[in-house]
Coordinates of C-alpha atoms and ligand atoms in Angstrom, one line a residue:
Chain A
X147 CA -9.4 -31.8 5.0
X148 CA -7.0 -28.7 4.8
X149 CA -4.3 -29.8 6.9
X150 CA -2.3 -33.2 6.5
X151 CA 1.0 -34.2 7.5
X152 CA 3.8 -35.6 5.3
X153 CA 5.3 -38.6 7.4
X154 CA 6.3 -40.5 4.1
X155 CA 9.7 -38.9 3.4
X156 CA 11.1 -36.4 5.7
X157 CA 13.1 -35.0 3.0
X158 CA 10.2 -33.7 0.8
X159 CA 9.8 -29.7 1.4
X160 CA 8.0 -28.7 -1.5
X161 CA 5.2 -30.5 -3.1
X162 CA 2.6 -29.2 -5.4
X163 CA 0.0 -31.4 -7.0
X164 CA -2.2 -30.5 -10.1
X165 CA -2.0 -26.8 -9.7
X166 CA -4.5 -25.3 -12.1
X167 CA -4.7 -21.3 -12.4
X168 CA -7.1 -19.2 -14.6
X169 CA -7.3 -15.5 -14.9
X170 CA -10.8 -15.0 -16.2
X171 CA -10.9 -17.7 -19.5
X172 CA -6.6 -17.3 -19.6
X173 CA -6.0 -20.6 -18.2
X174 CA -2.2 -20.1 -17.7
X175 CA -1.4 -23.4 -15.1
X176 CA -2.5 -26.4 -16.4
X177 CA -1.9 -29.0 -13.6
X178 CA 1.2 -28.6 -12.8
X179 CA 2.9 -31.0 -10.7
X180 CA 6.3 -30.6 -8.8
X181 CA 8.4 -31.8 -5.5
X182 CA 11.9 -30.1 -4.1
X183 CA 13.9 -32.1 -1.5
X184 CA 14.9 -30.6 1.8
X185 CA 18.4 -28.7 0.4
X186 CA 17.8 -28.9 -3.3
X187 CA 17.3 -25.3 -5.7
X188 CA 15.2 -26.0 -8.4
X189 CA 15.9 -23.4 -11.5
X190 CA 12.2 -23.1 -13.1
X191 CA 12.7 -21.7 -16.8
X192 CA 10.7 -21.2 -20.1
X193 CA 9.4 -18.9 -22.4
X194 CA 7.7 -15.6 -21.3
X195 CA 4.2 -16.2 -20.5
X196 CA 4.8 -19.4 -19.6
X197 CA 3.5 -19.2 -16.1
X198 CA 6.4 -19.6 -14.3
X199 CA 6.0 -16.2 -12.4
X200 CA 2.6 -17.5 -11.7
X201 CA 3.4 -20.8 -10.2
X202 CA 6.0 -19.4 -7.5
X203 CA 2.7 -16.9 -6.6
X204 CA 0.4 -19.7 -6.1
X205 CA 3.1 -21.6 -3.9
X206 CA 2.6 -19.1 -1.3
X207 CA -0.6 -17.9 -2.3
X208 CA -0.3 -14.6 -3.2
X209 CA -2.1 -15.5 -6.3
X210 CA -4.9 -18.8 -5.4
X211 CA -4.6 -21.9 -7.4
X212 CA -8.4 -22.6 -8.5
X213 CA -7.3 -26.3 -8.2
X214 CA -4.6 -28.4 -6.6
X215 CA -2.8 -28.9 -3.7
X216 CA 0.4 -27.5 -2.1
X217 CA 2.8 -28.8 0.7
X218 CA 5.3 -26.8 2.3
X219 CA 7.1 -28.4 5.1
X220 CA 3.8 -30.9 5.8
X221 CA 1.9 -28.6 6.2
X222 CA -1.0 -29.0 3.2
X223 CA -3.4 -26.2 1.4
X224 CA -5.8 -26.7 -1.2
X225 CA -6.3 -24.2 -4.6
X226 CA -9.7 -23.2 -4.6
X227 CA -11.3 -21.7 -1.1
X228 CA -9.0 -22.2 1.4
X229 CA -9.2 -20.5 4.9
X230 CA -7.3 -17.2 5.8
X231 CA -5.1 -18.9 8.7
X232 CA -4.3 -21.9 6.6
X233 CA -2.6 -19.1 4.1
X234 CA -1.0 -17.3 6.7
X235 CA 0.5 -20.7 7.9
X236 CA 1.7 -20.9 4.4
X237 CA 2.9 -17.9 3.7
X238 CA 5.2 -18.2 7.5
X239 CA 6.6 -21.0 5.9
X240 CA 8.1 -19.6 2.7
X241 CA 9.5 -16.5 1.5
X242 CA 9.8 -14.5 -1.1
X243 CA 12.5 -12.5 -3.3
X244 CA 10.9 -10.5 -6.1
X245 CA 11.7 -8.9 -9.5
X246 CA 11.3 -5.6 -8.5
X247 CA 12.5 -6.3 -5.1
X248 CA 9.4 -4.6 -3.1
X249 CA 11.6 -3.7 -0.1
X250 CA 9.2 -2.0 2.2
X251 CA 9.9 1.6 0.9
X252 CA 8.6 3.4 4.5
X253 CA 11.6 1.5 6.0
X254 CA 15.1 1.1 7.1
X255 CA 17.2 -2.0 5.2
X256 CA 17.3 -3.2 8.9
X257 CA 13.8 -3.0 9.8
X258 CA 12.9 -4.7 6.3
X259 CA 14.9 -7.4 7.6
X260 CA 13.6 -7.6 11.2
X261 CA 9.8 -6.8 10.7
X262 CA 8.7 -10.3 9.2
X263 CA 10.3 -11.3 12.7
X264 CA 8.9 -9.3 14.9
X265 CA 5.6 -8.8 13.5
X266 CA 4.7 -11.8 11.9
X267 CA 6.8 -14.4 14.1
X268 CA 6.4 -12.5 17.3
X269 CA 10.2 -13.3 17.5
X270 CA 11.5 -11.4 20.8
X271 CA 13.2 -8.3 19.6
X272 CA 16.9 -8.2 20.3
X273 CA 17.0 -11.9 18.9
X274 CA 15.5 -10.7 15.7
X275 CA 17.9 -7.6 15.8
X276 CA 20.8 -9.7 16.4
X277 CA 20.0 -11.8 13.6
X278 CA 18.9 -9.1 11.0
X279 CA 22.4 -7.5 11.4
X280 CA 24.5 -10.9 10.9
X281 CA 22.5 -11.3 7.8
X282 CA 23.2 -7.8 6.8
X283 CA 26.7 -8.4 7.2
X284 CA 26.2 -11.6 5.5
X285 CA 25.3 -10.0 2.2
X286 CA 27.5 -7.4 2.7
X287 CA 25.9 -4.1 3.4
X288 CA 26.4 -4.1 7.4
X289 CA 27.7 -0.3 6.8
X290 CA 23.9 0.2 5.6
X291 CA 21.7 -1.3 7.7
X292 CA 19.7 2.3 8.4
X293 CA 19.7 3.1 4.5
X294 CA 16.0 3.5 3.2
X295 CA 15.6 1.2 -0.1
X296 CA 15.3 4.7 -2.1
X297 CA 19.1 5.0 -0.9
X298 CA 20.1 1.9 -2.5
X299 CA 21.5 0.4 -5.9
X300 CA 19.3 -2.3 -7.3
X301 CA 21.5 -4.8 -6.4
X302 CA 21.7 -3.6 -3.1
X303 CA 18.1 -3.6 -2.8
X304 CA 17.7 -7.2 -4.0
X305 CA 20.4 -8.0 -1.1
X306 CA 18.6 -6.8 1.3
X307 CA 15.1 -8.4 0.0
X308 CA 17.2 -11.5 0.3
X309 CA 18.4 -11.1 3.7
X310 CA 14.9 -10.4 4.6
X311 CA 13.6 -13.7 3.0
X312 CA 16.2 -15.5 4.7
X313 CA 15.7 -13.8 8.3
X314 CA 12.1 -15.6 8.2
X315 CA 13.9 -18.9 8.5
X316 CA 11.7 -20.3 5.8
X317 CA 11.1 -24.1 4.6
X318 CA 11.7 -23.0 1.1
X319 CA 12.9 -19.2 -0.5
X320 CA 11.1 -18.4 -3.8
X321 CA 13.1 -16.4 -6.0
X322 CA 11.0 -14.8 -9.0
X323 CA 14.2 -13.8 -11.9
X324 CA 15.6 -11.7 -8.8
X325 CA 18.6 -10.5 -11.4
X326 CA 16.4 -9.6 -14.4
X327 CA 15.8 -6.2 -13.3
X328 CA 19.5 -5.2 -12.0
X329 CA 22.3 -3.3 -14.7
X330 CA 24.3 -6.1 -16.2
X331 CA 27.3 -4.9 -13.4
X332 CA 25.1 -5.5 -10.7
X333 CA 24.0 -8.9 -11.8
X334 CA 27.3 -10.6 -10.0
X335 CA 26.9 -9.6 -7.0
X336 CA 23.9 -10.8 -6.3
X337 CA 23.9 -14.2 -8.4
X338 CA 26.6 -14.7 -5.4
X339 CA 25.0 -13.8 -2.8
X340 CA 22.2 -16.5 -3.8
X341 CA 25.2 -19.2 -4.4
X342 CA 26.4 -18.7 -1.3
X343 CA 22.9 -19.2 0.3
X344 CA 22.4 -21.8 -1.5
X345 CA 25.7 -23.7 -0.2
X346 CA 24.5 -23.6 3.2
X347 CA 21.6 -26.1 2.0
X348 CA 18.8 -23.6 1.8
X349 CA 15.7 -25.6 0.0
X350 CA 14.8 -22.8 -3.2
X351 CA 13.1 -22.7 -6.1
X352 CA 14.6 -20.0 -8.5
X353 CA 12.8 -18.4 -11.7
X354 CA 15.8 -17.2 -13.7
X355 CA 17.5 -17.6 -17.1
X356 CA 21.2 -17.1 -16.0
X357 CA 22.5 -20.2 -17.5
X358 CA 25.6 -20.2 -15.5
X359 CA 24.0 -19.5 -12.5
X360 CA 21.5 -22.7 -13.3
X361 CA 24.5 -24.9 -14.7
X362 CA 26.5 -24.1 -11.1
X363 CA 23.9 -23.9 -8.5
X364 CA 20.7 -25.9 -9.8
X365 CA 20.1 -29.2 -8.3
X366 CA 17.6 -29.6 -10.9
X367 CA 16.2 -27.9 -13.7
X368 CA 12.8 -27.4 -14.9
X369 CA 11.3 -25.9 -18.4
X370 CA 8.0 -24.9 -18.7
X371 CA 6.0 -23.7 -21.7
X372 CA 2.2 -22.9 -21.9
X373 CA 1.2 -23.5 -18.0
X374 CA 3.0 -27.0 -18.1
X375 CA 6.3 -28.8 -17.4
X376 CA 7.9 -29.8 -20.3
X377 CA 11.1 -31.2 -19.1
X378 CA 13.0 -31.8 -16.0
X379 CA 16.5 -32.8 -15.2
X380 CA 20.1 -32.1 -14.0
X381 CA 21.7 -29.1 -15.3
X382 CA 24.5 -30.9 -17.0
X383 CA 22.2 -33.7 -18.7
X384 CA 19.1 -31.0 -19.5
X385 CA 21.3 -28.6 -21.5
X386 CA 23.6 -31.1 -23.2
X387 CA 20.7 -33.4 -24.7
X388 CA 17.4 -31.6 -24.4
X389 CA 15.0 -34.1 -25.7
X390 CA 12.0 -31.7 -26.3
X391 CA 11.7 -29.8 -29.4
X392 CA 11.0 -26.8 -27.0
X393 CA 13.3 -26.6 -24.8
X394 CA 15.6 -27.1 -27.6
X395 CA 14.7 -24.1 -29.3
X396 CA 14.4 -22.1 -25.8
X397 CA 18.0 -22.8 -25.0
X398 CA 19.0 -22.0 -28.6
X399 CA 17.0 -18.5 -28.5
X400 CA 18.4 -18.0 -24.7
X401 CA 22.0 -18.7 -25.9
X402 CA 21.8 -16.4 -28.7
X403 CA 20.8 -13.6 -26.1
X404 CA 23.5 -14.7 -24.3
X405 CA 26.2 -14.5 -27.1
X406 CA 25.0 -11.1 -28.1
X407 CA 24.8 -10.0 -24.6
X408 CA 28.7 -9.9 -24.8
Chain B
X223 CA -11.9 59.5 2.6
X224 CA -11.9 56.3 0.5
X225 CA -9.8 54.9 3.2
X226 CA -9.6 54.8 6.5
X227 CA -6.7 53.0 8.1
X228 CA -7.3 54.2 11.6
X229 CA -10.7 52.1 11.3
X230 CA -8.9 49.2 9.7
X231 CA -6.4 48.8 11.6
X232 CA -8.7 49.0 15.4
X233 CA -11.0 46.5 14.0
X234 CA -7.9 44.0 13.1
X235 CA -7.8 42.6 16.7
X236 CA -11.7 42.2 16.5
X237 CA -11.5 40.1 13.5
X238 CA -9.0 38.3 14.4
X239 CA -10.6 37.5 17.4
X240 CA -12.5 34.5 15.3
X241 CA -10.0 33.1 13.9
X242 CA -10.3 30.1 16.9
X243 CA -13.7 29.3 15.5
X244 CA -12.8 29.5 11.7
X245 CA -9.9 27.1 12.5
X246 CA -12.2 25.2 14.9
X247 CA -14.4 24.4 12.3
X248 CA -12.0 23.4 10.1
X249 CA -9.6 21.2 11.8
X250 CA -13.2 19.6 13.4
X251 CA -14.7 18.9 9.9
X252 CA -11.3 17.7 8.8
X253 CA -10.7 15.0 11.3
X254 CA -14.6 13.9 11.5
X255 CA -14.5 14.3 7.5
X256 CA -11.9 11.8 7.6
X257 CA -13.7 9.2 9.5
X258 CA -16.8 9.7 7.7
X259 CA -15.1 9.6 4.7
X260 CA -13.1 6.5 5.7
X261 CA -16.3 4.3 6.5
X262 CA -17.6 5.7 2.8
X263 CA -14.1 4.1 1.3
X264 CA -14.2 1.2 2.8
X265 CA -18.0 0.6 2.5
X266 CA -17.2 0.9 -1.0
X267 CA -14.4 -1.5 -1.5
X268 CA -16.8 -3.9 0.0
X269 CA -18.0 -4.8 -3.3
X270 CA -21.8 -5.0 -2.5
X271 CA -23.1 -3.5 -5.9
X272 CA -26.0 -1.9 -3.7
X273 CA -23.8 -0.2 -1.5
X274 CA -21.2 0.7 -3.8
X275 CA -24.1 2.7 -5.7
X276 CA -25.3 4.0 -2.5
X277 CA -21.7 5.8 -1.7
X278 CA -21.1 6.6 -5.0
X279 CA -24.7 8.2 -5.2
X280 CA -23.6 9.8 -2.2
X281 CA -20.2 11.5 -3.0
X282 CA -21.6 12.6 -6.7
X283 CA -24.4 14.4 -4.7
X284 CA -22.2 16.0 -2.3
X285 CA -19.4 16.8 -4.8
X286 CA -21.8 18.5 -6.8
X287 CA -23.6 21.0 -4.8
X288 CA -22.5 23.7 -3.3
X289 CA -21.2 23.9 -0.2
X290 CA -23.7 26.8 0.8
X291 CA -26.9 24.9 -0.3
X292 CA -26.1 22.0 1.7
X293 CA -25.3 24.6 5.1
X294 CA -28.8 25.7 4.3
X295 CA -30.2 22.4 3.8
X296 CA -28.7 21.0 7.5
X297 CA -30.0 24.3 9.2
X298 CA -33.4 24.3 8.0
X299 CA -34.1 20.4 7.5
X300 CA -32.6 19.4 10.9
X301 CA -34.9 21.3 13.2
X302 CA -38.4 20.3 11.6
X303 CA -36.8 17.2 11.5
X304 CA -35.3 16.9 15.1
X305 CA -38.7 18.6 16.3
X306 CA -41.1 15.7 14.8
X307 CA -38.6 13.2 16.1
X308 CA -38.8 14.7 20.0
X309 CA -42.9 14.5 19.8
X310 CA -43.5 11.4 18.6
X311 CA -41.0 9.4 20.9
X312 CA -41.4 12.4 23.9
X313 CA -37.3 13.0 23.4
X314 CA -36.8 15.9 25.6
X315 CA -35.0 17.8 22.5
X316 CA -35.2 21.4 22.3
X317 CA -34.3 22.8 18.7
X318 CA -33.4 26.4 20.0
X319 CA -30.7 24.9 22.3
X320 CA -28.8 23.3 19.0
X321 CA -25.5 25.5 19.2
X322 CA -25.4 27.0 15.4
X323 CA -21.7 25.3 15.7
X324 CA -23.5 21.6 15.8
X325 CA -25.2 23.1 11.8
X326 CA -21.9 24.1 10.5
X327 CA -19.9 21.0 11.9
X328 CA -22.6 18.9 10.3
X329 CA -22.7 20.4 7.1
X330 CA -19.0 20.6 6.8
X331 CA -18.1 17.0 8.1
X332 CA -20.4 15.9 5.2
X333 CA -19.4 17.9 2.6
X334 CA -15.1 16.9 3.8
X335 CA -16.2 13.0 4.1
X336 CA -17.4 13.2 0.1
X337 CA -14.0 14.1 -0.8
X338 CA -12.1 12.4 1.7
X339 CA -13.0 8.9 0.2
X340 CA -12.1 9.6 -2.9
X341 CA -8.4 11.0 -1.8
X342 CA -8.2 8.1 0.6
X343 CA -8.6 5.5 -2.2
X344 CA -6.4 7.2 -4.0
X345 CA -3.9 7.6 -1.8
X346 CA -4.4 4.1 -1.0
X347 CA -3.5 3.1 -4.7
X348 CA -0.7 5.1 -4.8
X349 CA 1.1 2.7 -3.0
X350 CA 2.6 -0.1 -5.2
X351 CA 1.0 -3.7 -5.7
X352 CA 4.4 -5.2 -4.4
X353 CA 4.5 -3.4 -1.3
X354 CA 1.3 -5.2 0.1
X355 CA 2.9 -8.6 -1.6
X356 CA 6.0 -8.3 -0.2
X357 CA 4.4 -7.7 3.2
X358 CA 2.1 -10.8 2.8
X359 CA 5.0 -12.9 1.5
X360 CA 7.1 -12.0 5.0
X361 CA 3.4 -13.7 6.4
X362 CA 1.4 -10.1 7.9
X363 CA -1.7 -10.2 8.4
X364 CA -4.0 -7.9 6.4
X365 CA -4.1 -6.0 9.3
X366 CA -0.5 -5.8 9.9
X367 CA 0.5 -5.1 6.0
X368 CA -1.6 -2.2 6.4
X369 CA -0.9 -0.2 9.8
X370 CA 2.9 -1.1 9.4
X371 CA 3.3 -0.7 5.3
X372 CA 0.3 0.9 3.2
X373 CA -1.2 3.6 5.4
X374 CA 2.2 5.8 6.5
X375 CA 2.6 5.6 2.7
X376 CA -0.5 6.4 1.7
X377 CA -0.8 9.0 4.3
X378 CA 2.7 10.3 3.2
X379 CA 1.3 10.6 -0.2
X380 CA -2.3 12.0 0.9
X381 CA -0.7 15.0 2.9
X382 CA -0.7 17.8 0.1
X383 CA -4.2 17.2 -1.0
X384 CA -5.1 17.0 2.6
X385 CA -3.4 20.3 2.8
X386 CA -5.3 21.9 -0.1
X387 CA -8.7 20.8 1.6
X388 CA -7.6 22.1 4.7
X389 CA -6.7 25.5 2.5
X390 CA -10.0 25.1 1.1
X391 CA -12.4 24.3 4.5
X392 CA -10.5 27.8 6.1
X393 CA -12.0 29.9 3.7
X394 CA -15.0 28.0 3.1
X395 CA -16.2 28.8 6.5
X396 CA -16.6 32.4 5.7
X397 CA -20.0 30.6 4.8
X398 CA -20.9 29.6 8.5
X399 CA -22.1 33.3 9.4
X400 CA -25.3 32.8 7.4
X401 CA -26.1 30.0 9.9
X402 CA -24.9 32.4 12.9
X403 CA -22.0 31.4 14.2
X404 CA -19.4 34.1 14.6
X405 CA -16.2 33.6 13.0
X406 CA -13.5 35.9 11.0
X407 CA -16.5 36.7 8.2
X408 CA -19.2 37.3 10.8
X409 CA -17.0 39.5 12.8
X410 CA -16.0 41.5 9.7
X411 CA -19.3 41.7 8.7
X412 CA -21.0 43.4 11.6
X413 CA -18.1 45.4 11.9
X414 CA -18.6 47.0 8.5
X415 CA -22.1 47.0 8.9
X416 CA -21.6 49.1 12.6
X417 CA -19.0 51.4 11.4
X418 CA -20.2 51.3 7.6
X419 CA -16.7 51.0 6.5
X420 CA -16.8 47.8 4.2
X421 CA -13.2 48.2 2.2
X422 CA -11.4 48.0 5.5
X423 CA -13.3 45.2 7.4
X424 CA -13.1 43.0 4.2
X425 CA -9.4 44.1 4.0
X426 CA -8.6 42.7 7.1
X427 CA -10.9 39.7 6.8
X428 CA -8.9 38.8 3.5
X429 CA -5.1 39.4 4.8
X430 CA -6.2 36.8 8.0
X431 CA -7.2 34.3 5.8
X432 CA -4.4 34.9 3.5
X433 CA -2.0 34.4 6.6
X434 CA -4.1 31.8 8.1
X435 CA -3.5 29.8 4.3
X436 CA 0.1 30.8 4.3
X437 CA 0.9 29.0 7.9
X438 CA -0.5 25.7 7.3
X439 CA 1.1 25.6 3.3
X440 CA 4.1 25.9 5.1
X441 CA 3.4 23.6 8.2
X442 CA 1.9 21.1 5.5
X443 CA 5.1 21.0 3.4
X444 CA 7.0 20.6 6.9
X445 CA 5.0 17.5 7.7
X446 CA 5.3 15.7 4.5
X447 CA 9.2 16.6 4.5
X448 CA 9.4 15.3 8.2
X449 CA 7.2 12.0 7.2
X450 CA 8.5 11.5 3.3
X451 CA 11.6 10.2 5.0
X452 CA 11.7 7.3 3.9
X453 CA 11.4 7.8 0.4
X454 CA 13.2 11.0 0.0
X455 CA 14.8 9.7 -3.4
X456 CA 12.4 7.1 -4.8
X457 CA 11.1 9.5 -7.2
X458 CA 14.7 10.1 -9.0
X459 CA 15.3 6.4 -9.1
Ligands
LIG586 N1 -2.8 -10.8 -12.4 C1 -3.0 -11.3 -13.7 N2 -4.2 -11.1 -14.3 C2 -4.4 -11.6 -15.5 N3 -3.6 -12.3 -16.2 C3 -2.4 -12.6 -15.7 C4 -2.0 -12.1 -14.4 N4 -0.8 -12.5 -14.1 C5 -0.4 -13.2 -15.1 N5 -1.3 -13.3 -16.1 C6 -1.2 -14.0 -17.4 O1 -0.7 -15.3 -17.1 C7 0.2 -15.7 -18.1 C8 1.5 -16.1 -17.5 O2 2.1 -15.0 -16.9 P1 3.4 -15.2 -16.0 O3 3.7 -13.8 -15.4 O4 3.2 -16.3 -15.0 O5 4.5 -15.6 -17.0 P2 6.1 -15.8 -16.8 O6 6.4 -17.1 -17.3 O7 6.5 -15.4 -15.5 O8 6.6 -14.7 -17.9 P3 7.9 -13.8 -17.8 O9 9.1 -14.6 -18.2 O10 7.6 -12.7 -18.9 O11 8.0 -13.2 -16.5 C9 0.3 -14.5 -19.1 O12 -0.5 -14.7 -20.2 C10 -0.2 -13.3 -18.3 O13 -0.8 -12.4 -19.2
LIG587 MG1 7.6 -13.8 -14.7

């Protein structure tokens, strides 16, 4: 059974269940386990290597848990061998906003925006237009809507790779540390674009060690270290009194980054 | 008189009467080269270990003999081959009524396909990792990721090799004369023969391939500006 429904709480929109990932005899997720209310953004963090990159790939399968099970708005798929259309399913019910922003680089800012519509949703055309350009204008670049991503700053690259996420009307938006690759003056602009997003009650699940973005925005707050979840909790109560040695010294090294940063 | 312009310059029109069939041949072997050499790539990437050796045996074979050996091999294997085929199953196939074109096309379409899927898979892995996640993650099928995403940029990035093998093919089919079809080469050569004035004939034969080479840089260059713009900067970034 692939497919199974989630009539318990209708406020669950992200559950994953003993995910277990491997890359050859790396085993880099080691059943991790993890639910995200309808609304709620969940700031993952840990050390490098920790798999948290990996984790947000197996939630929409770009990379394929070997074990476990993932729920996405009810709808259920299992790690291991599960059928093309069940991923496809999947994958129409999230979307993504990368490090390296991987706007399509053959298109227009607008047509990065509408083409998960149209193609993928088979969303009648001047509806997806109409809502392409209020999203542009939403993160503010409606005076660049036919720029090609090669024409744009990194931040307003990331915008637009938000704007595209957000177009799909997706159950959940996976952000993987979508400010770690912009200059440090570009960093602001789109930290607020996700804040604002994320006032409007969209459910998201953001990779990222801006402290102040996590303390502000986060719902909840996750570490991880070596493929597992350490420690979980509200911003305010998880930085304040850490109880694990690890995220203790994670915040500390993070901190010190921080402090020398300025 | 070591040279006589008169000569060269009343054969010009004659030679350049076969420059429809030189580019024939090429633009054919091209495009058929490509599909051929498309099934080859994606035979490969199919990751049978038997058929992988199989293309790979294939391309190394082709990639390393000369063009002019395997003409010769298609135009004197085919016929014996074609003729034992016709008796046995009563095929009413005549080997004299094979069109010397049908050798050369052969020949040529195999020799392009060898080096067509190896530029097509690397073409192909030109184009980022992310860009075929990114088009998953918006939920495209495999399908879809790669008519709408990875093939205009692959193509994109394909066009001046494409253009050098097209460079290459037009003067490679100064070869197709020794199978007897007439062409720039063949022209040129029975002209010198018939007037025994080699230096001209060859003269003009080498400025129409020059020009020939010289359009299609340029109208190469053209298309990939025309088609590039989409990532007319990503390379400064
Ligand atoms: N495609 C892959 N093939 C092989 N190993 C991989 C692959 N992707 C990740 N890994 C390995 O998995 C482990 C976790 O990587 P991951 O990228 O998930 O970490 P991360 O927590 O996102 O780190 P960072 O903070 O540096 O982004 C690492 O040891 C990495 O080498
Ligand atoms: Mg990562």
């Amino acid at each position: 059974m692939t497919k199974a429904e989630n009539g318990t709480d209708s406020t669950v929109m992200v559950t994953l269940r003993g995910i277990h990932k491997s890359f050859a005899d790396n085993h880099v997720l080691k059943g991790v386990s993890l639910s995200v209310n309808q609304g709620e953004v969940l700031v993952i963090m840990g050390a490098s290597g920790s798999g948290k990159t990996t984790l947000l790939r197996c939630i929409n399968y770009l990379e394929r848990p070997n074990e476990g099970e993932i729920t996405v708005g009810g709808f259920t798929v299992r790690g291991g061998r599960a059928p093309k259309r069940d991923i496809l399913v999947l994958r129409r019910k999230t979307a993504m906003v990368f490090q390296h922003y991987n706007l399509f680089a053959n298109k227009t800012a607008l047509e990065n925006v509408l083409l998960g519509q149209t193609v993928a949703r088979k969303t009648p055309k001047e509806q997806a237009r109409e809502l392409s350009l209020r999203l542009l204008e939403r993160v503010g670049l409606a005076d660049k809507i036919n720029a090609y991503p090669s024409e744009l700053s990194g931040g307003q690259q990331q915008r637009v790779g938000i704007a595209r996420a957000l177009a799909l009307n997706p159950d959940v938006v996976l952000f993987d540390e979508p400010t770690s690759a912009l200059d440090p003056e570009l960093v602001g602009e789109v930290l607020d674009t996700i804040k604002s997003i994320a006032a409007e009650g969209i459910t998201m699940i953001v990779v990222t060690h801006e402290m102040s973005f996590a303390r502000e925005v986060a719902s909840r707050v996750l570490f991880m270290d070596e493929g597992a979840v350490i420690e979980e909790g509200e911003p305010q109560e998880i930085f304040t009194r850490p109880r694990e040695e690890r995220t203790k010294k994670f915040l500390r090294r993070i901190s010190a980054d921080w402090d020398y940063n300025i | 008189m070591f040279f006589d312009l008169d000569f060269a310059l009343k054969s010009f029109p004659e030679v350049l009467g076969g420059v429809p069939m030189t580019l024939l041949v090429t633009a054919t072997s091209i495009l058929l080269g490509f599909a051929l050499g498309f099934l080859i790539y994606s035979l490969q990437a199919r990751k049978r270990r038997w058929l992988t050796a199989l293309c790979r045996l294939y391309v190394s074979v082709v990639r390393g003999t000369p063009l002019l050996v395997q003409l010769y091999i298609v135009y004197f294997a085919v016929p014996p081959l074609l003729h034992t085929l016709s008796q046995r199953y009563g095929l009413p196939l005549k080997v004299a009524d094979i069109p010397p074109l049908a050798y050369a096309l052969t020949a040529f379409t195999i020799n392009t396909s060898a080096y067509m899927s190896e530029l097509i898979r690397s073409a192909l892995s030109s184009v980022e990792a992310g860009q075929m996640e990114a088009a998953q993650s918006v939920g495209m099928s495999a399908w879809q990721s790669y008519r709408l995403i990875i093939l205009p940029q692959a193509f994109v990035e394909a066009i001046p090799n494409i253009g050098n093998m097209f460079l290459g093919l037009i003067k490679g089919t100064s070869l197709v004369y020794t199978v007897k079809l007439v062409e720039v080469m063949a022209r040129a050569k029975v002209l010198a023969a018939y007037g025994l004035r080699y230096i001209e004939v060859y003269l003009v034969a080498s400025l129409i391939y020059w020009g020939l080479s010289i359009c299609f840089e340029i109208l190469f260059k053209k298309l990939e500006q025309v088609l590039r713009v989409g990532s007319r900067k990503l390379k400064a970034i």
